[in-house]
Amino acid sequence: MTPTIKDIAKAAEVSVTTVSRALNGYTDVNEETKKKILRIADELKYSPNIAARSLIVKKTKTLGLLLSGITRSSIKDNIAFEILCGMNDRSGELDYDLVLFNTTSQKQRMKSYKSLCLERGVDGVIIMGIRLDDPYLQEIVQSSIPCVLIDIPLAEKNVGSVSTDNVSGAYQATEHLIRGGHKHIGFINGHAQAYVSIKRLEGYRLALLDHDIEYREEFIADGSFSENGGYESAIMLATKHPEITALFCASDLMAIGAIQGLKNIGKTVPENVSIVGFDNIAISGYCSPTLTTIHQNKYDMGYRAAQMLVDMLEGRQVHPHLTLPAELVERQSVRILS
Amino acid sequence: MTPTIKDIAKAAEVSVTTVSRALNGYTDVNEETKKKILRIADELKYSPNIAARSLIVKKTKTLGLLLSGITRSSIKDNIAFEILCGMNDRSGELDYDLVLFNTTSQKQRMKSYKSLCLERGVDGVIIMGIRLDDPYLQEIVQSSIPCVLIDIPLAEKNVGSVSTDNVSGAYQATEHLIRGGHKHIGFINGHAQAYVSIKRLEGYRLALLDHDIEYREEFIADGSFSENGGYESAIMLATKHPEITALFCASDLMAIGAIQGLKNIGKTVPENVSIVGFDNIAISGYCSPTLTTIHQNKYDMGYRAAQMLVDMLEGRQVHPHLTLPAELVERQSVRILS
DNA sequence: TGAAGTATCCGAAACGTTTCCGGTAACGGC
DNA sequence: GCCGTTACCGGAAACGTTTCGGATACTTCA
């Protein structure tokens, strides 16, 4: 058996109360006895039982993670991973542990969001990759469990959000193309149930507007954020509208698919059509041609999300919505016309 | 307050004992009362308190993860991520949750491995990315906590391991180069404190031996598994030994660095020197030239590791060492000499 | 000398479960 | 009418902590 506080008490010839107080750094315990207790605890290799502890103070020092991106299909665009790294680093610094919730399995999917959190006894939750039409989202809003959402700004008590400035990012991407002399610019978006898609579309339209270019619905396609979606959308757009000389893609993965798609119908990037992506995933710096894209600081998103959540948990004032800057990184996939 | 078993008992006019038994599917409770209890539990939105529960049955249904690869530096080679995906999927299916241990922070680093696990009350642990000279490794061996190691086969009670067949992988890589007509083959390895490095060196030597090619110590360099390490090692090897026409790199990231390094001194891949990597990370299929490499089924490693651990936990017989096959995937980075 | 203050400690309850041990009632067989 | 069996249920202890409300003894000051 592993030693308990009781064993220490016995060995030190004091009460469990005193041991508890000594261990938790209370003042009203004699320096001598405190030293003794600490020494004995060390000798016995005592380590506290978190379950018992959290049974009475209702805190567990753990954050729950509801990440839909931790799955086989999202290995290439390891956005979830980068965000996870940031969260992991910051929560470690703040002395919180992270628990991954399994939302994939059927069994778990039945459970309500709230009971999921309650059972595990997490203090708060970070959620990402959730669709706007996901029933969980409703629950989250209603439940009083503190949480921060990645990429969905919800105005509710106890919920915060962090995201990249998507409209600025999309604006920069589109404007970059326009400045390059492009007038017919297609847009491969994600899907309608993603908040970022809505925002990126907004940025795209705004840029067109500001430069007096007509917005044309038929220049838009949804690529569902997948490589294959980008592939097919690019082919579709390029064949239906051969006047298009540039494509803005709402994700790098779709951009990479688009490059392949275009190649497949005999068009090369950037000679025939220019492309700018979004995300700045690792691959985009290595593929051919390397991808001009909008950089999202994914690591930072995770880092700041963790920070915000524990700020909320520990009663500090927080600004509930954090938007990180997006930044254009120029590489080889766009051609500057004359 | 969230409802407890006591509230249900009161509402159903039975004892807490009966409620507990009904909820846990014991047989000796009347169908009628059972139904009633279940209904009431549902109405009250009851969800059990795991802390209280695990206080008495000493199981938590959580697995601890000690992953050194979850950090900012390892974003490009997202090997840890793929493994994590596999673990996450399988543990979800088996109804276990995952908790990420923070081994990075100083505070945590002081804690012993055992107390780390004890405190969190995890049932078992999966460990990866640990160096052979890490003091934790000693502790792990000694502690009786069930664990499975990724890429380190330790023959101890309660510890299992899963890894790729590294010697076979390295053998295939080297042989592929030899079959391609290369006779002077350099090897950029990781570092001496990695088990996989030892094995990959073994495979490299074996292949040379089998094909009557002299093993030359000076053809070997350590690139510490980093892109930059590969870059510098490649330059070093190629300038010191211009007769080298092929390089086997113990990781794709180093291989990619090597390609850059070679380019920097005016050599192109594969025209001047051929390269084969190891891992088959996402980038290797997109970089230029695309990388011939040894495929590791990272997802599967995680999947099987989770499987093995819960097999151990639930008392099933397991074979403690699992080796997954490595597979050559041919792409553009090696040139077949006439 | 006595009262008030201070430093140090302790007993017991509480947290939400599970489980051991036992009890009651009904029923069938002899 | 008694006994053994079966079906169902409850009391209470236990798990390892924290915390509330004192209690004791020693010091200090008037």
XYZ file of C-alpha atoms (C1' of nucleotides) in Angstrom:
736
model
C 0.000 0.000 0.000
C 1.061 3.515 -0.629
C 1.313 5.605 2.519
C -1.446 7.986 3.480
C -1.617 11.021 5.592
C -2.614 8.759 8.439
C 0.631 6.851 8.319
C 2.534 10.059 8.530
C 0.457 11.139 11.481
C 1.219 7.931 13.275
C 4.910 8.108 12.561
C 5.147 11.726 13.582
C 2.946 11.269 16.609
C 0.580 14.040 15.657
C -2.953 14.152 14.349
C -3.904 13.898 10.710
C -5.145 17.434 10.941
C -1.708 18.687 11.769
C -0.157 16.679 8.986
C -2.594 18.076 6.506
C -1.907 21.579 7.691
C 1.810 21.118 7.633
C 1.707 19.713 4.129
C -0.407 22.551 2.882
C 1.748 25.237 4.359
C -0.536 26.593 7.013
C 1.079 28.877 9.544
C -0.274 27.586 12.799
C 1.995 24.621 13.075
C 5.291 24.639 14.867
C 8.388 24.885 12.736
C 9.848 21.854 14.439
C 6.886 19.583 13.915
C 6.455 20.864 10.409
C 10.010 19.917 9.570
C 9.518 16.544 11.143
C 6.336 15.897 9.199
C 7.896 16.949 5.954
C 10.863 14.707 6.600
C 8.709 11.712 7.372
C 6.507 12.340 4.373
C 9.613 12.313 2.284
C 10.959 9.139 3.832
C 7.688 7.366 3.294
C 7.568 8.648 -0.274
C 4.159 10.019 0.423
C 2.164 11.430 -2.427
C -1.290 12.834 -1.873
C -4.375 11.171 -3.226
C -5.910 13.613 -5.630
C -9.222 11.829 -5.725
C -9.749 12.201 -2.014
C -8.584 15.750 -2.125
C -10.798 16.828 -4.964
C -13.713 15.145 -3.283
C -13.711 17.838 -0.701
C -12.215 20.913 -2.325
C -14.081 20.869 -5.572
C -11.098 21.529 -7.770
C -9.044 19.064 -9.725
C -6.444 21.189 -11.424
C -7.218 19.552 -14.700
C -8.535 20.989 -17.923
C -10.678 18.970 -20.257
C -9.972 18.987 -23.964
C -12.667 18.449 -26.527
C -10.742 18.326 -29.751
C -12.288 17.033 -32.883
C -9.013 17.372 -34.737
C -7.257 14.551 -32.922
C -8.025 11.923 -35.444
C -6.492 9.981 -38.205
C -7.752 12.191 -40.946
C -6.174 15.348 -39.641
C -2.613 14.208 -39.564
C -1.415 16.241 -42.505
C -2.752 19.537 -41.382
C -1.572 19.127 -37.823
C -3.233 22.291 -36.704
C -4.832 20.583 -33.760
C -1.433 19.339 -32.769
C 0.164 22.743 -32.751
C -2.644 24.155 -30.711
C -2.326 21.219 -28.385
C 1.360 21.931 -27.954
C 0.589 25.460 -26.923
C -2.068 24.391 -24.483
C 0.142 21.713 -23.061
C 3.026 24.075 -22.506
C 0.993 26.775 -20.853
C -1.084 24.511 -18.692
C 2.102 22.839 -17.564
C 3.551 26.149 -16.545
C 0.376 26.924 -14.657
C 0.420 23.516 -13.021
C -2.691 22.123 -14.613
C -2.989 18.774 -16.285
C -4.849 18.098 -19.483
C -7.300 15.321 -20.091
C -8.390 14.369 -23.564
C -12.053 13.611 -23.899
C -13.025 10.978 -26.354
C -15.837 12.374 -28.337
C -15.366 9.980 -31.165
C -16.608 6.799 -29.596
C -20.294 6.151 -29.793
C -20.639 5.506 -26.121
C -19.183 8.829 -25.200
C -21.116 10.635 -27.854
C -24.332 9.782 -26.082
C -23.288 11.461 -22.907
C -24.173 15.035 -22.487
C -21.421 17.542 -22.530
C -22.089 18.482 -18.982
C -21.988 15.020 -17.532
C -18.813 14.389 -19.454
C -17.176 17.238 -17.623
C -18.804 16.509 -14.310
C -17.734 12.915 -14.268
C -14.175 13.688 -15.003
C -14.337 16.551 -12.630
C -12.425 18.929 -14.819
C -12.320 22.508 -13.723
C -12.824 23.872 -17.219
C -12.797 22.877 -20.846
C -11.167 23.925 -24.068
C -13.079 23.099 -27.198
C -11.998 23.174 -30.797
C -13.023 21.925 -34.179
C -16.664 21.979 -33.289
C -19.183 22.800 -35.972
C -21.747 25.499 -35.529
C -24.527 22.956 -35.876
C -23.096 20.559 -33.343
C -25.643 19.918 -30.587
C -22.844 20.128 -28.046
C -22.532 23.791 -28.763
C -25.978 24.433 -27.343
C -25.183 22.499 -24.235
C -21.958 24.325 -23.756
C -23.655 27.640 -23.834
C -26.198 26.562 -21.265
C -23.934 24.720 -18.900
C -22.145 26.848 -16.409
C -18.829 25.105 -16.781
C -16.100 27.560 -17.684
C -14.795 26.951 -21.150
C -12.930 28.586 -23.948
C -13.681 27.919 -27.561
C -11.175 27.967 -30.321
C -12.503 29.817 -33.343
C -16.041 30.393 -32.164
C -16.780 33.617 -30.331
C -19.820 32.997 -28.199
C -21.066 35.778 -25.996
C -22.002 33.864 -22.885
C -21.129 33.905 -19.280
C -18.218 31.675 -18.454
C -17.196 31.151 -22.039
C -14.256 32.765 -23.734
C -12.801 32.377 -27.162
C -9.599 32.766 -29.041
C -9.215 32.900 -32.761
C -7.159 34.374 -35.520
C -8.330 37.518 -37.200
C -9.907 35.647 -40.052
C -11.387 38.551 -41.901
C -8.104 40.401 -41.836
C -6.305 37.276 -42.978
C -8.663 36.683 -45.858
C -8.521 40.356 -46.708
C -4.745 40.320 -46.868
C -4.756 37.206 -49.013
C -7.228 38.608 -51.479
C -5.632 42.001 -51.568
C -2.261 40.449 -52.202
C -3.727 38.790 -55.249
C -5.392 41.977 -56.396
C -2.200 43.961 -55.982
C -0.552 41.305 -58.071
C -2.831 42.302 -60.881
C -5.418 39.581 -60.595
C -8.992 40.526 -61.353
C -10.766 37.209 -61.444
C -10.181 35.583 -58.122
C -11.898 32.400 -57.095
C -12.404 31.369 -53.529
C -12.390 27.835 -52.216
C -13.971 27.998 -48.818
C -14.428 25.325 -46.119
C -18.016 24.657 -45.276
C -20.959 26.710 -44.147
C -20.964 25.348 -40.626
C -17.568 26.707 -39.734
C -17.302 30.081 -38.151
C -13.971 30.726 -39.798
C -15.473 30.139 -43.210
C -17.993 32.845 -42.647
C -15.302 35.244 -41.568
C -12.921 34.403 -44.361
C -15.640 34.916 -46.882
C -16.282 38.279 -45.294
C -12.645 39.263 -45.662
C -12.587 38.118 -49.253
C -15.665 40.164 -50.126
C -14.387 43.176 -48.322
C -11.141 43.157 -50.241
C -12.963 42.850 -53.548
C -15.254 45.666 -52.566
C -12.445 47.950 -51.531
C -10.810 47.458 -54.903
C -13.920 47.759 -56.986
C -14.008 44.204 -58.122
C -17.332 42.592 -58.599
C -18.181 39.787 -56.195
C -19.379 36.795 -58.118
C -21.116 33.966 -56.334
C -20.134 31.468 -58.964
C -16.476 32.027 -58.188
C -16.963 30.397 -54.822
C -16.827 26.724 -53.959
C -16.749 24.692 -50.794
C -13.851 22.323 -50.386
C -14.775 21.070 -46.915
C -11.245 21.828 -45.732
C -9.927 18.664 -47.321
C -7.187 18.082 -49.828
C -9.540 16.272 -52.117
C -12.169 18.956 -51.733
C -9.598 21.503 -52.867
C -8.618 19.298 -55.760
C -12.113 19.003 -57.115
C -13.177 22.533 -56.417
C -10.150 23.853 -58.284
C -10.905 21.733 -61.309
C -14.502 22.777 -61.236
C -13.776 26.472 -60.943
C -10.984 26.482 -63.495
C -12.960 24.663 -66.142
C -16.202 26.514 -65.625
C -14.511 29.878 -65.397
C -11.276 29.859 -67.357
C -10.918 33.577 -66.808
C -9.934 32.927 -63.215
C -6.221 33.584 -62.743
C -6.038 33.295 -58.989
C -7.502 31.216 -56.217
C -7.737 31.975 -52.545
C -8.130 28.818 -50.501
C -9.419 28.836 -46.950
C -6.889 26.212 -45.916
C -3.448 25.160 -47.016
C -4.553 21.604 -47.392
C -7.193 22.628 -49.900
C -4.613 24.818 -51.607
C -2.331 21.858 -52.012
C -5.183 19.835 -53.394
C -6.009 22.684 -55.720
C -2.477 22.762 -57.091
C -2.757 19.082 -57.912
C -6.164 19.549 -59.439
C -4.967 22.337 -61.671
C -1.946 20.340 -62.723
C -4.295 17.548 -63.631
C -6.070 19.736 -66.143
C -2.850 21.096 -67.529
C -2.547 24.299 -65.575
C 0.493 25.105 -63.523
C 0.883 27.208 -60.427
C 1.765 30.029 -60.415
C 2.205 30.432 -64.173
C -1.409 29.876 -65.130
C -3.116 30.435 -61.853
C -1.871 31.894 -58.605
C -2.808 30.465 -55.240
C -2.764 31.657 -51.704
C -3.698 29.414 -48.826
C -4.557 29.846 -45.189
C -2.994 28.396 -42.015
C 0.672 28.117 -42.892
C 0.937 24.454 -42.068
C 4.316 22.768 -42.099
C 3.907 21.254 -45.534
C 3.253 24.574 -47.188
C 6.872 25.584 -46.794
C 8.095 22.439 -48.499
C 5.661 21.614 -51.239
C 6.248 22.629 -54.790
C 5.659 25.393 -55.470
C 5.941 26.562 -51.905
C 2.727 28.129 -50.791
C 2.025 31.778 -50.249
C -0.344 31.731 -47.350
C -1.779 33.409 -44.290
C 0.034 32.503 -41.157
C -2.011 31.532 -38.122
C -0.157 31.311 -34.882
C -1.624 28.006 -33.855
C 0.757 27.401 -30.995
C -0.107 30.742 -29.565
C -3.792 30.066 -29.873
C -3.447 27.045 -27.649
C -1.154 28.861 -25.289
C -3.475 31.771 -24.886
C -6.541 29.579 -24.631
C -5.035 27.738 -21.693
C -4.064 31.025 -20.137
C -7.512 32.449 -20.553
C -9.197 29.406 -19.103
C -7.172 29.316 -15.929
C -7.573 33.048 -15.604
C -11.288 32.457 -15.623
C -10.998 29.585 -13.188
C -8.939 31.529 -10.738
C -11.296 34.430 -10.775
C -9.190 36.897 -12.695
C -10.779 39.350 -15.015
C -10.441 38.370 -18.649
C -11.415 39.852 -21.920
C -13.568 37.074 -23.258
C -12.583 37.295 -26.891
C -9.028 37.219 -28.039
C -8.151 37.661 -31.683
C -4.641 36.972 -32.802
C -3.213 38.711 -35.848
C -2.996 36.958 -39.185
C 0.013 37.539 -41.329
C 0.726 37.093 -45.008
C 3.757 35.006 -45.811
C 4.879 35.297 -49.385
C 6.301 32.315 -51.174
C 6.150 30.974 -54.687
C 2.571 30.190 -55.465
C 1.475 33.574 -56.689
C 2.551 35.281 -59.835
C 2.704 39.027 -59.984
C 1.214 40.090 -63.316
C 3.120 42.677 -65.305
C -25.425 21.497 -6.578
C -25.287 18.521 -8.831
C -27.362 15.612 -7.624
C -25.780 12.703 -5.814
C -26.727 9.159 -5.293
C -28.300 10.246 -2.038
C -30.752 12.519 -3.777
C -31.822 9.685 -5.980
C -32.259 7.470 -2.972
C -34.464 10.015 -1.324
C -36.568 10.566 -4.411
C -36.954 6.867 -5.074
C -37.568 6.045 -1.424
C -34.861 3.436 -1.271
C -31.432 3.275 0.302
C -28.267 4.525 -1.320
C -27.065 0.973 -1.424
C -29.898 -0.011 -3.660
C -29.351 2.962 -5.899
C -25.698 2.120 -6.276
C -26.527 -1.441 -7.123
C -29.190 -0.493 -9.588
C -26.899 1.932 -11.319
C -24.136 -0.611 -11.567
C -26.311 -3.331 -12.962
C -26.348 -5.742 -10.081
C -28.945 -8.470 -10.295
C -30.374 -8.476 -6.833
C -32.624 -5.509 -7.270
C -36.196 -5.662 -8.416
C -36.879 -4.799 -12.017
C -39.506 -2.315 -10.961
C -37.346 -0.408 -8.509
C -34.446 -0.538 -10.898
C -36.505 1.093 -13.604
C -37.694 3.692 -11.180
C -34.187 4.492 -10.016
C -32.901 4.751 -13.535
C -35.737 7.036 -14.470
C -35.170 9.301 -11.531
C -31.439 9.384 -12.151
C -32.208 10.473 -15.632
C -34.641 13.147 -14.567
C -32.202 14.544 -12.078
C -29.463 14.451 -14.718
C -27.341 12.508 -12.339
C -23.755 11.804 -13.234
C -21.506 9.860 -10.926
C -18.619 11.451 -9.131
C -15.532 9.711 -10.403
C -13.360 10.972 -7.607
C -15.520 9.377 -4.959
C -15.782 6.242 -6.943
C -12.107 5.816 -7.621
C -11.416 6.483 -3.983
C -12.851 3.143 -3.151
C -12.375 0.956 -6.201
C -8.819 1.801 -7.012
C -9.309 2.280 -10.718
C -9.726 5.498 -12.606
C -10.112 4.374 -16.192
C -7.507 6.846 -17.268
C -4.154 6.342 -18.899
C -1.285 8.689 -18.298
C 0.777 9.944 -21.195
C 4.391 10.911 -20.819
C 5.220 12.317 -24.222
C 8.315 14.314 -24.789
C 7.302 15.015 -28.368
C 4.422 17.317 -27.492
C 6.375 20.468 -27.761
C 6.912 23.385 -30.001
C 10.012 22.000 -31.623
C 8.403 18.843 -32.860
C 5.677 20.374 -34.906
C 7.108 19.549 -38.289
C 7.724 15.922 -37.676
C 4.387 15.333 -36.044
C 5.215 11.786 -35.176
C 4.090 12.233 -31.629
C 0.815 13.549 -32.932
C 0.117 10.550 -35.105
C 0.903 8.213 -32.284
C -1.323 10.265 -30.060
C -4.147 9.948 -32.549
C -3.834 6.202 -32.471
C -3.764 6.088 -28.717
C -6.681 8.440 -28.465
C -8.796 6.427 -30.845
C -8.134 3.100 -29.228
C -8.445 4.255 -25.668
C -11.710 5.899 -26.593
C -13.013 2.652 -27.977
C -11.948 0.902 -24.810
C -13.565 3.572 -22.690
C -10.450 4.995 -21.137
C -9.516 8.629 -20.960
C -6.082 10.045 -21.554
C -4.280 12.523 -19.362
C -1.237 14.365 -20.569
C 1.497 14.691 -18.027
C 3.542 17.816 -18.109
C 7.092 16.757 -17.875
C 8.405 19.951 -19.287
C 7.798 22.295 -16.403
C 10.455 22.451 -13.763
C 8.065 21.837 -10.959
C 6.847 18.625 -12.422
C 10.283 17.501 -13.377
C 11.234 17.317 -9.738
C 8.522 14.890 -8.919
C 9.332 11.272 -9.166
C 7.732 9.295 -11.887
C 5.882 7.195 -9.426
C 4.350 10.004 -7.451
C 3.346 11.642 -10.699
C 1.278 8.604 -11.543
C 0.044 8.019 -8.036
C -1.198 11.519 -7.610
C -3.121 11.519 -10.806
C -4.265 8.044 -10.040
C -3.806 6.766 -13.543
C -4.171 3.071 -14.042
C -1.226 2.839 -16.389
C 1.139 4.922 -18.459
C 2.351 5.185 -22.013
C 5.756 6.695 -22.466
C 7.475 7.913 -25.573
C 10.365 10.031 -26.663
C 12.364 9.213 -23.590
C 16.118 8.959 -23.855
C 17.996 5.928 -22.654
C 19.881 8.044 -20.162
C 16.795 9.682 -18.726
C 16.628 9.062 -14.972
C 12.924 8.448 -15.312
C 13.665 5.268 -17.164
C 15.209 3.733 -14.071
C 12.244 4.673 -11.988
C 9.858 3.250 -14.486
C 11.559 -0.066 -14.417
C 11.449 -0.212 -10.653
C 7.957 1.078 -10.092
C 5.242 -1.478 -10.371
C 2.918 0.733 -12.358
C 1.920 -0.919 -15.612
C 3.317 0.921 -18.567
C 4.138 0.531 -22.193
C 7.074 2.212 -23.822
C 7.202 3.381 -27.357
C 10.470 2.432 -28.995
C 12.268 1.028 -25.971
C 11.955 -2.683 -25.295
C 12.553 -3.186 -21.616
C 12.291 -6.660 -20.209
C 10.564 -5.987 -16.937
C 7.461 -7.049 -15.199
C 4.514 -4.816 -15.975
C 6.199 -3.046 -18.836
C 5.497 -3.646 -22.479
C 6.776 -1.989 -25.594
C 5.843 -1.327 -29.140
C 8.145 -0.212 -31.877
C 8.789 -0.448 -35.562
C 11.199 -3.014 -36.855
C 14.035 -0.547 -37.021
C 16.762 -2.884 -38.131
C 14.620 -4.206 -40.946
C 13.714 -0.670 -41.925
C 17.295 0.486 -41.981
C 18.286 -2.658 -43.801
C 15.704 -2.070 -46.504
C 16.769 1.528 -46.889
C 20.422 0.673 -47.227
C 19.809 -2.271 -49.481
C 17.632 -0.171 -51.721
C 20.554 2.175 -52.168
C 22.958 -0.680 -52.769
C 20.673 -2.250 -55.335
C 20.596 1.114 -56.984
C 24.287 0.791 -57.549
C 25.561 2.914 -54.711
C 28.746 1.795 -53.022
C 29.637 4.694 -50.817
C 26.698 5.231 -48.562
C 26.787 7.678 -45.678
C 24.541 7.430 -42.682
C 23.152 10.331 -40.713
C 21.951 8.878 -37.456
C 20.047 10.472 -34.558
C 21.944 10.355 -31.311
C 23.539 7.674 -29.197
C 20.921 7.812 -26.470
C 18.074 6.716 -28.660
C 17.246 3.072 -28.896
C 16.086 3.442 -32.462
C 19.425 4.881 -33.461
C 21.204 1.814 -32.222
C 18.875 -0.418 -34.147
C 18.975 1.596 -37.323
C 22.734 1.541 -37.258
C 22.544 -2.200 -36.856
C 20.346 -2.523 -39.924
C 22.626 -0.285 -41.923
C 25.680 -2.330 -41.020
C 23.927 -5.581 -41.706
C 22.953 -4.518 -45.187
C 26.481 -3.416 -45.990
C 27.828 -6.671 -44.655
C 25.424 -8.777 -46.659
C 26.504 -7.008 -49.804
C 30.223 -7.062 -49.118
C 30.575 -3.364 -48.659
C 33.051 -2.134 -46.165
C 31.602 -0.398 -43.120
C 33.397 2.884 -42.578
C 33.025 4.725 -39.333
C 33.816 8.045 -40.931
C 30.729 7.759 -43.111
C 28.552 8.143 -40.078
C 27.360 11.328 -38.434
C 24.849 12.224 -35.779
C 22.187 14.716 -36.750
C 20.283 14.661 -33.465
C 17.047 14.039 -35.385
C 16.784 17.694 -36.299
C 16.477 19.402 -39.643
C 19.491 21.514 -38.934
C 21.469 18.533 -37.731
C 20.761 16.850 -41.049
C 21.765 19.979 -42.897
C 25.143 20.232 -41.269
C 25.892 16.544 -41.217
C 25.202 16.294 -44.933
C 27.553 19.152 -45.696
C 30.204 17.656 -43.510
C 29.970 14.197 -44.995
C 29.759 15.375 -48.586
C 32.756 17.667 -48.369
C 34.949 15.328 -46.373
C 34.049 12.341 -48.486
C 33.116 13.413 -51.968
C 32.947 9.789 -53.047
C 29.692 9.392 -51.175
C 26.811 9.105 -53.634
C 24.054 8.211 -51.231
C 22.886 9.085 -47.754
C 20.625 7.173 -45.465
C 19.069 9.429 -42.846
C 17.551 8.092 -39.668
C 14.686 10.558 -39.906
C 12.840 12.360 -42.654
C 13.411 15.672 -41.001
C 17.162 15.161 -41.144
C 16.801 13.993 -44.726
C 15.051 17.210 -45.626
C 17.762 19.175 -43.910
C 20.335 17.130 -45.767
C 18.780 17.967 -49.111
C 19.071 21.638 -48.292
C 22.610 21.232 -47.066
C 23.653 19.486 -50.228
C 21.977 22.095 -52.363
C 23.923 24.678 -50.447
C 27.208 23.189 -51.547
C 26.049 22.792 -55.093
C 24.918 19.217 -55.066
C 21.432 18.200 -56.081
C 19.298 15.304 -54.999
C 19.058 12.779 -56.505
C 21.380 13.652 -59.382
C 24.546 14.001 -57.322
C 23.565 12.192 -54.212
C 20.637 9.975 -53.414
C 18.780 10.105 -50.139
C 16.465 7.868 -48.244
C 14.849 8.917 -45.016
C 13.004 7.237 -42.197
C 9.503 7.787 -40.756
C 7.461 8.816 -43.766
C 6.215 12.034 -42.243
C 3.613 14.074 -44.059
C 6.074 16.544 -45.538
C 8.119 13.860 -47.230
C 5.398 13.265 -49.782
C 5.285 16.936 -50.719
C 8.806 18.257 -50.559
C 10.966 18.524 -53.604
C 12.232 16.056 -54.514
C 9.735 13.858 -52.770
C 11.457 11.619 -50.331
C 12.071 7.931 -50.649
C 11.748 6.715 -47.106
C 10.879 3.978 -44.666
C 7.306 4.072 -43.591
C 6.558 3.736 -39.899
C 2.964 3.140 -39.010
C 2.864 5.726 -36.270
C -0.878 5.709 -35.859
C -0.814 1.996 -35.387
C 1.942 2.236 -32.830
C -0.250 4.405 -30.659
C -3.268 2.270 -31.296
C -1.506 -0.907 -30.353
C 0.205 0.655 -27.372
C -3.143 1.653 -25.917
C -4.478 -1.783 -26.627
C -1.543 -3.461 -24.964
C -1.759 -1.291 -21.893
C -5.393 -1.937 -21.187
C -4.838 -5.612 -21.888
C -2.257 -5.531 -19.143
C -4.540 -3.581 -16.857
C -7.434 -5.912 -17.306
C -5.341 -8.936 -16.622
C -5.180 -10.347 -20.102
C -2.127 -12.131 -21.291
C 0.009 -10.010 -23.588
C 3.152 -10.476 -25.512
C 5.256 -7.711 -24.027
C 7.083 -6.656 -27.139
C 5.344 -5.738 -30.314
C 7.280 -4.885 -33.438
C 5.455 -3.410 -36.360
C 6.783 -3.868 -39.879
C 8.696 -1.134 -41.646
C 8.117 -0.592 -45.296
C 10.085 1.084 -48.032
C 8.210 3.697 -49.979
C 9.912 4.720 -53.175
C 9.735 8.279 -54.372
C 12.076 10.654 -56.127
C 15.066 11.151 -53.889
C 17.152 8.222 -55.023
C 18.777 7.774 -58.338
C 19.263 4.296 -59.732
C 22.750 4.114 -61.218
C 22.850 2.336 -64.548
C -2.536 36.771 40.775
C -5.656 36.604 37.381
C -7.244 37.637 32.847
C -6.418 37.996 28.155
C -3.894 36.783 24.299
C -1.067 33.619 21.411
C 0.910 29.497 19.561
C 0.034 24.988 18.671
C -2.609 21.212 18.223
C -6.743 17.814 17.935
C -11.564 15.478 17.264
C -14.973 14.868 14.322
C -17.624 15.726 10.443
C -17.859 15.954 5.694
C -17.199 14.817 0.540
C -19.862 10.747 -2.747
C -19.240 6.310 -3.572
C -18.963 1.000 -2.982
C -19.327 -3.159 -0.434
C -19.683 -6.301 3.448
C -22.819 -8.363 6.175
C -26.959 -9.056 7.502
C -32.172 -8.787 7.689
C -37.024 -9.500 6.235
C -40.586 -11.623 3.695
C -42.476 -14.909 0.708
C -42.657 -19.477 -0.829
C -42.290 -24.358 -1.514
C -41.410 -28.934 0.278
C -41.590 -32.125 3.844
C -45.938 -26.029 11.155
C -41.135 -25.885 10.404
C -37.089 -25.229 7.664
C -34.324 -24.009 3.834
C -34.176 -21.222 -0.184
C -34.668 -17.245 -2.846
C -35.423 -12.387 -3.860
C -34.836 -8.054 -2.380
C -33.247 -4.442 0.412
C -30.714 -1.507 4.180
C -27.075 -0.030 7.809
C -22.765 1.147 8.339
C -18.029 1.159 7.449
C -14.530 2.393 4.470
C -11.603 5.157 1.012
C -7.971 9.660 2.020
C -8.411 14.113 2.469
C -9.751 19.043 4.329
C -11.823 22.089 7.574
C -14.618 23.803 11.410
C -14.755 24.652 15.971
C -12.755 24.277 19.763
C -9.019 22.837 23.415
C -4.660 23.131 25.865
C -0.703 25.289 27.592
C 2.229 28.960 27.726
C 3.156 33.988 27.711
C 2.239 38.639 28.833
C 0.489 42.525 31.027
C -1.971 45.064 34.389
